[in-house]
mmCIF file of C-alpha atoms and ligand atoms in Angstrom:
data_model
loop_
_atom_site.group_PDB
_atom_site.id
_atom_site.type_symbol
_atom_site.label_atom_id
_atom_site.label_comp_id
_atom_site.label_asym_id
_atom_site.label_seq_id
_atom_site.Cartn_x
_atom_site.Cartn_y
_atom_site.Cartn_z
ATOM 1 C CA MET A 1 -12.979 -25.397 11.065
ATOM 2 C CA GLU A 2 -11.630 -21.609 11.323
ATOM 3 C CA GLN A 3 -7.325 -21.106 10.750
ATOM 4 C CA PHE A 4 -7.745 -18.129 11.560
ATOM 5 C CA ARG A 5 -7.986 -15.254 14.254
ATOM 6 C CA ILE A 6 -8.963 -11.814 13.352
ATOM 7 C CA ARG A 7 -6.999 -9.056 16.368
ATOM 8 C CA PRO A 8 -6.494 -5.735 16.183
ATOM 9 C CA ALA A 9 -4.454 -3.204 13.288
ATOM 10 C CA ILE A 10 -1.379 -2.019 14.995
ATOM 11 C CA GLY A 11 1.106 0.879 13.861
ATOM 12 C CA GLU A 12 4.310 -2.669 13.380
ATOM 13 C CA ASP A 13 0.869 -3.361 10.735
ATOM 14 C CA ALA A 14 2.098 -0.908 8.533
ATOM 15 C CA ARG A 15 4.062 -3.499 5.874
ATOM 16 C CA VAL A 16 0.780 -5.925 5.778
ATOM 17 C CA LEU A 17 -1.611 -3.485 4.695
ATOM 18 C CA ALA A 18 0.650 -2.051 2.181
ATOM 19 C CA ASP A 19 0.999 -5.694 1.210
ATOM 20 C CA MET A 20 -2.842 -5.725 1.288
ATOM 21 C CA LEU A 21 -2.922 -2.004 -0.941
ATOM 22 C CA VAL A 22 -0.842 -3.926 -3.351
ATOM 23 C CA GLU A 23 -3.287 -6.469 -3.809
ATOM 24 C CA ALA A 24 -6.338 -4.212 -3.833
ATOM 25 C CA ALA A 25 -4.646 -2.210 -6.738
ATOM 26 C CA ASN A 26 -4.208 -5.371 -8.346
ATOM 27 C CA TRP A 27 -6.967 -7.650 -7.961
ATOM 28 C CA ASN A 28 -7.440 -7.056 -11.300
ATOM 29 C CA PRO A 29 -4.357 -9.900 -12.779
ATOM 30 C CA VAL A 30 -4.089 -8.239 -16.341
ATOM 31 C CA ARG A 31 -4.102 -4.531 -15.305
ATOM 32 C CA SER A 32 -1.185 -4.794 -12.282
ATOM 33 C CA ARG A 33 1.773 -3.303 -11.005
ATOM 34 C CA SER A 34 4.741 -3.498 -9.622
ATOM 35 C CA ARG A 35 4.731 -3.158 -5.412
ATOM 36 C CA MET A 36 6.683 0.171 -6.001
ATOM 37 C CA THR A 37 4.872 1.762 -8.671
ATOM 38 C CA VAL A 38 1.923 1.366 -6.520
ATOM 39 C CA LEU A 39 3.327 2.412 -3.559
ATOM 40 C CA ASP A 40 4.405 5.581 -5.607
ATOM 41 C CA ASP A 41 1.383 6.508 -6.251
ATOM 42 C CA HIS A 42 0.245 9.089 -4.027
ATOM 43 C CA ALA A 43 -3.666 8.501 -4.955
ATOM 44 C CA VAL A 44 -3.122 5.065 -3.747
ATOM 45 C CA ALA A 45 -0.026 4.613 -1.246
ATOM 46 C CA ARG A 46 -1.919 7.692 1.148
ATOM 47 C CA TYR A 47 -4.409 5.023 2.665
ATOM 48 C CA VAL A 48 -1.484 3.724 4.059
ATOM 49 C CA VAL A 49 1.100 6.316 4.760
ATOM 50 C CA GLY A 50 1.521 7.631 8.183
ATOM 51 C CA TRP A 51 -0.739 4.316 9.274
ATOM 52 C CA ARG A 52 -1.186 4.105 12.496
ATOM 53 C CA ARG A 53 -2.337 7.997 12.256
ATOM 54 C CA PRO A 54 -4.595 9.570 15.025
ATOM 55 C CA GLY A 55 -8.711 7.754 13.851
ATOM 56 C CA ASP A 56 -7.112 4.900 11.387
ATOM 57 C CA PHE A 57 -8.210 1.279 13.373
ATOM 58 C CA GLY A 58 -8.429 -2.435 11.574
ATOM 59 C CA CYS A 59 -8.268 -5.784 12.092
ATOM 60 C CA VAL A 60 -5.543 -8.168 10.921
ATOM 61 C CA ALA A 61 -6.521 -12.167 10.829
ATOM 62 C CA GLU A 62 -3.587 -13.915 10.759
ATOM 63 C CA ASP A 63 -3.296 -17.965 11.184
ATOM 64 C CA ALA A 64 -2.426 -20.813 13.814
ATOM 65 C CA ARG A 65 1.597 -18.912 13.787
ATOM 66 C CA GLY A 66 0.329 -15.067 14.771
ATOM 67 C CA VAL A 67 1.954 -15.115 9.798
ATOM 68 C CA PRO A 68 -0.486 -12.111 8.910
ATOM 69 C CA VAL A 69 -3.956 -14.080 6.544
ATOM 70 C CA GLY A 70 -5.283 -10.242 5.908
ATOM 71 C CA ALA A 71 -5.595 -7.021 6.603
ATOM 72 C CA CYS A 72 -8.770 -4.593 6.401
ATOM 73 C CA TRP A 73 -8.935 -1.157 7.797
ATOM 74 C CA ALA A 74 -10.455 2.365 8.355
ATOM 75 C CA ARG A 75 -8.567 6.086 7.680
ATOM 76 C CA LEU A 76 -11.136 9.315 7.521
ATOM 77 C CA PHE A 77 -10.057 11.389 4.470
ATOM 78 C CA PRO A 78 -10.925 15.255 4.476
ATOM 79 C CA ALA A 79 -13.545 16.918 2.106
ATOM 80 C CA ASN A 80 -10.725 19.615 0.123
ATOM 81 C CA ALA A 81 -8.981 15.549 -0.481
ATOM 82 C CA PRO A 82 -11.258 13.152 -0.526
ATOM 83 C CA GLY A 83 -10.448 9.823 -1.498
ATOM 84 C CA ARG A 84 -11.868 7.354 -3.895
ATOM 85 C CA GLY A 85 -14.373 6.073 -1.892
ATOM 86 C CA PHE A 86 -15.126 9.238 0.516
ATOM 87 C CA VAL A 87 -19.261 9.975 1.024
ATOM 88 C CA ALA A 88 -18.846 12.748 4.007
ATOM 89 C CA ALA A 89 -16.520 13.829 6.600
ATOM 90 C CA GLY A 90 -15.841 11.560 9.502
ATOM 91 C CA VAL A 91 -17.357 8.822 7.161
ATOM 92 C CA PRO A 92 -14.296 6.457 7.084
ATOM 93 C CA GLU A 93 -12.878 4.487 4.151
ATOM 94 C CA LEU A 94 -12.456 0.468 4.788
ATOM 95 C CA THR A 95 -9.709 -1.449 2.634
ATOM 96 C CA LEU A 96 -9.563 -4.775 3.138
ATOM 97 C CA GLY A 97 -7.167 -7.554 1.183
ATOM 98 C CA VAL A 98 -6.232 -11.144 1.595
ATOM 99 C CA TYR A 99 -3.093 -12.465 0.827
ATOM 100 C CA PRO A 100 -3.638 -14.836 -2.076
ATOM 101 C CA GLN A 101 -2.489 -17.978 -0.408
ATOM 102 C CA TRP A 102 -5.582 -17.246 1.999
ATOM 103 C CA ARG A 103 -7.975 -16.568 -0.162
ATOM 104 C CA ALA A 104 -12.264 -18.727 -0.309
ATOM 105 C CA ARG A 105 -11.254 -19.187 3.579
ATOM 106 C CA GLY A 106 -13.775 -16.993 4.649
ATOM 107 C CA ALA A 107 -11.483 -14.640 6.304
ATOM 108 C CA GLY A 108 -12.432 -11.337 3.480
ATOM 109 C CA ARG A 109 -15.651 -11.948 5.088
ATOM 110 C CA ALA A 110 -14.844 -12.786 8.501
ATOM 111 C CA LEU A 111 -12.922 -9.028 8.743
ATOM 112 C CA LEU A 112 -15.244 -6.772 6.955
ATOM 113 C CA ARG A 113 -17.415 -8.964 9.711
ATOM 114 C CA GLU A 114 -15.158 -7.504 12.637
ATOM 115 C CA ILE A 115 -14.619 -3.563 10.983
ATOM 116 C CA GLY A 116 -18.029 -3.084 11.245
ATOM 117 C CA GLY A 117 -18.206 -4.210 14.400
ATOM 118 C CA VAL A 118 -14.651 -1.454 15.586
ATOM 119 C CA ALA A 119 -15.973 1.254 13.568
ATOM 120 C CA ALA A 120 -19.860 0.905 16.103
ATOM 121 C CA ALA A 121 -17.793 0.842 19.202
ATOM 122 C CA ARG A 122 -15.420 3.685 17.948
ATOM 123 C CA GLY A 123 -18.595 5.170 17.679
ATOM 124 C CA HIS A 124 -19.156 5.999 13.150
ATOM 125 C CA ALA A 125 -22.163 4.895 11.787
ATOM 126 C CA ARG A 126 -21.433 3.949 8.613
ATOM 127 C CA LEU A 127 -18.119 3.248 6.229
ATOM 128 C CA SER A 128 -17.350 2.965 2.619
ATOM 129 C CA LEU A 129 -15.089 2.170 0.421
ATOM 130 C CA SER A 130 -15.171 2.272 -3.713
ATOM 131 C CA VAL A 131 -15.085 -1.068 -5.638
ATOM 132 C CA GLN A 132 -14.640 -1.358 -9.342
ATOM 133 C CA ARG A 133 -17.540 -3.364 -10.121
ATOM 134 C CA GLY A 134 -15.238 -5.874 -12.272
ATOM 135 C CA ASN A 135 -14.144 -6.739 -9.357
ATOM 136 C CA PHE A 136 -16.345 -10.146 -7.094
ATOM 137 C CA ALA A 137 -15.959 -8.404 -3.977
ATOM 138 C CA HIS A 138 -18.253 -5.888 -5.891
ATOM 139 C CA GLY A 139 -20.785 -8.936 -4.036
ATOM 140 C CA LEU A 140 -18.587 -9.714 -1.173
ATOM 141 C CA TYR A 141 -19.316 -6.087 -0.103
ATOM 142 C CA VAL A 142 -23.415 -6.240 -1.381
ATOM 143 C CA SER A 143 -24.042 -9.514 0.416
ATOM 144 C CA GLU A 144 -22.478 -7.884 3.607
ATOM 145 C CA GLY A 145 -24.811 -4.886 3.593
ATOM 146 C CA PHE A 146 -23.225 -2.557 1.524
ATOM 147 C CA VAL A 147 -25.441 -0.111 -0.452
ATOM 148 C CA THR A 148 -24.028 1.842 -3.995
ATOM 149 C CA VAL A 149 -24.102 5.738 -3.339
ATOM 150 C CA THR A 150 -22.925 6.510 -6.380
ATOM 151 C CA SER A 151 -21.461 5.576 -9.357
ATOM 152 C CA ARG A 152 -18.550 6.571 -11.570
ATOM 153 C CA ASP A 153 -16.704 5.363 -14.750
ATOM 154 C CA ASP A 154 -16.184 1.396 -14.041
ATOM 155 C CA ALA A 155 -15.871 1.722 -10.107
ATOM 156 C CA ASP A 156 -19.088 1.958 -7.421
ATOM 157 C CA THR A 157 -18.854 3.607 -3.802
ATOM 158 C CA MET A 158 -20.548 2.270 -1.298
ATOM 159 C CA VAL A 159 -22.120 1.815 2.086
ATOM 160 C CA ARG A 160 -23.125 0.037 5.431
ATOM 161 C CA THR A 161 -24.542 1.073 8.013
ATOM 162 C CA VAL A 162 -23.207 -0.380 10.462
ATOM 163 C CA ARG A 163 -25.160 0.409 14.548
HETATM 164 C C1 COA B 201 -11.965 -9.417 -1.786
HETATM 165 C C2 COA B 201 -10.783 -10.342 -1.119
HETATM 166 C C3 COA B 201 -10.215 -9.462 0.291
HETATM 167 C C4 COA B 201 -12.097 -11.704 -0.584
HETATM 168 O O1 COA B 201 -11.552 -12.057 0.565
HETATM 169 P P1 COA B 201 -11.891 -14.078 0.129
HETATM 170 O O2 COA B 201 -10.716 -13.873 1.760
HETATM 171 O O3 COA B 201 -10.904 -14.445 -0.751
HETATM 172 O O4 COA B 201 -13.222 -13.785 0.217
HETATM 173 P P2 COA B 201 -13.889 -15.060 1.775
HETATM 174 O O5 COA B 201 -12.731 -16.305 1.360
HETATM 175 O O6 COA B 201 -14.655 -14.098 2.557
HETATM 176 O O7 COA B 201 -15.039 -14.636 -0.082
HETATM 177 C C5 COA B 201 -15.659 -14.307 -0.158
HETATM 178 C C6 COA B 201 -16.834 -14.980 -0.451
HETATM 179 O O8 COA B 201 -16.640 -14.296 -1.912
HETATM 180 C C7 COA B 201 -16.345 -15.045 -3.354
HETATM 181 N N1 COA B 201 -15.202 -15.556 -3.986
HETATM 182 C C8 COA B 201 -14.578 -15.640 -3.113
HETATM 183 N N2 COA B 201 -13.009 -15.770 -4.661
HETATM 184 C C9 COA B 201 -13.991 -16.103 -5.283
HETATM 185 C C10 COA B 201 -13.753 -15.238 -6.809
HETATM 186 N N3 COA B 201 -12.325 -15.806 -7.058
HETATM 187 N N4 COA B 201 -14.569 -15.625 -7.576
HETATM 188 C C11 COA B 201 -15.408 -14.800 -7.207
HETATM 189 N N5 COA B 201 -16.231 -15.485 -5.809
HETATM 190 C C12 COA B 201 -15.303 -15.720 -5.007
HETATM 191 C C13 COA B 201 -16.758 -16.827 -2.068
HETATM 192 O O9 COA B 201 -17.634 -17.516 -2.495
HETATM 193 C C14 COA B 201 -17.541 -15.719 -1.045
HETATM 194 O O10 COA B 201 -18.566 -15.843 -1.104
HETATM 195 P P3 COA B 201 -20.019 -17.278 -0.475
HETATM 196 O O11 COA B 201 -19.528 -16.355 0.766
HETATM 197 O O12 COA B 201 -21.089 -16.825 -0.759
HETATM 198 O O13 COA B 201 -18.573 -18.535 -0.909
HETATM 199 C C15 COA B 201 -9.881 -11.236 -1.418
HETATM 200 O O14 COA B 201 -9.797 -11.665 -2.670
HETATM 201 C C16 COA B 201 -8.357 -10.671 -2.242
HETATM 202 O O15 COA B 201 -8.098 -9.680 -1.049
HETATM 203 N N6 COA B 201 -8.647 -9.831 -3.509
HETATM 204 C C17 COA B 201 -8.128 -9.024 -3.684
HETATM 205 C C18 COA B 201 -7.150 -7.099 -3.995
HETATM 206 C C19 COA B 201 -9.576 -6.581 -3.551
HETATM 207 O O16 COA B 201 -9.811 -6.280 -4.786
HETATM 208 N N7 COA B 201 -9.110 -6.171 -2.184
HETATM 209 C C20 COA B 201 -11.287 -5.617 -2.749
HETATM 210 C C21 COA B 201 -10.375 -3.749 -3.157
HETATM 211 S S1 COA B 201 -12.252 -3.180 -3.081
#
């Protein structure tokens, strides 16, 4: 039985999103960096700095007591300062993370499905992301309809149509 529920992410969730950003940056334990190092890295921190600014949207999964389990959120980047998973101006880029103790219980997939619906309701046609091919999350994204549009080094940029 599902032991979490999903709600919209609000401005006060910035800390949870930062936690999940650190988890996403540190998906490979061999190349793990401290929280401070990750969040001092502008290329990474730009996914949460200033949350929740116009155009941002997201979902937080939380347990029965309201304690966050994980989050998935989307942010728009301009063509002259693209994110890693940039495909076009106006296509929001996703970040996804689940706290380690909650993994492999369906929260990641549930968050991905939920944000697809939120994106469509906000008038978006596509969502994009960047994922390293060694991360099992790559297979999760494929199974949720994401398709690789460009590849570089060890990472793919993937896109999913949401309506
Ligand atoms: C990726 C992540 C968000 C997935 O969340 P999750 O709640 O653990 O995922 P789910 O329980 O919904 O499982 C999704 C699928 O991945 C599979 N999976 C889960 N953990 C796995 C693991 N350690 N290795 C391989 N596959 C795994 C599940 O079996 C499931 O597939 P299934 O439905 O066919 O069984 C989570 O592991 C995480 O936070 N990782 C670190 C951050 C990260 O890498 N983010 C993505 C950056 S692009």
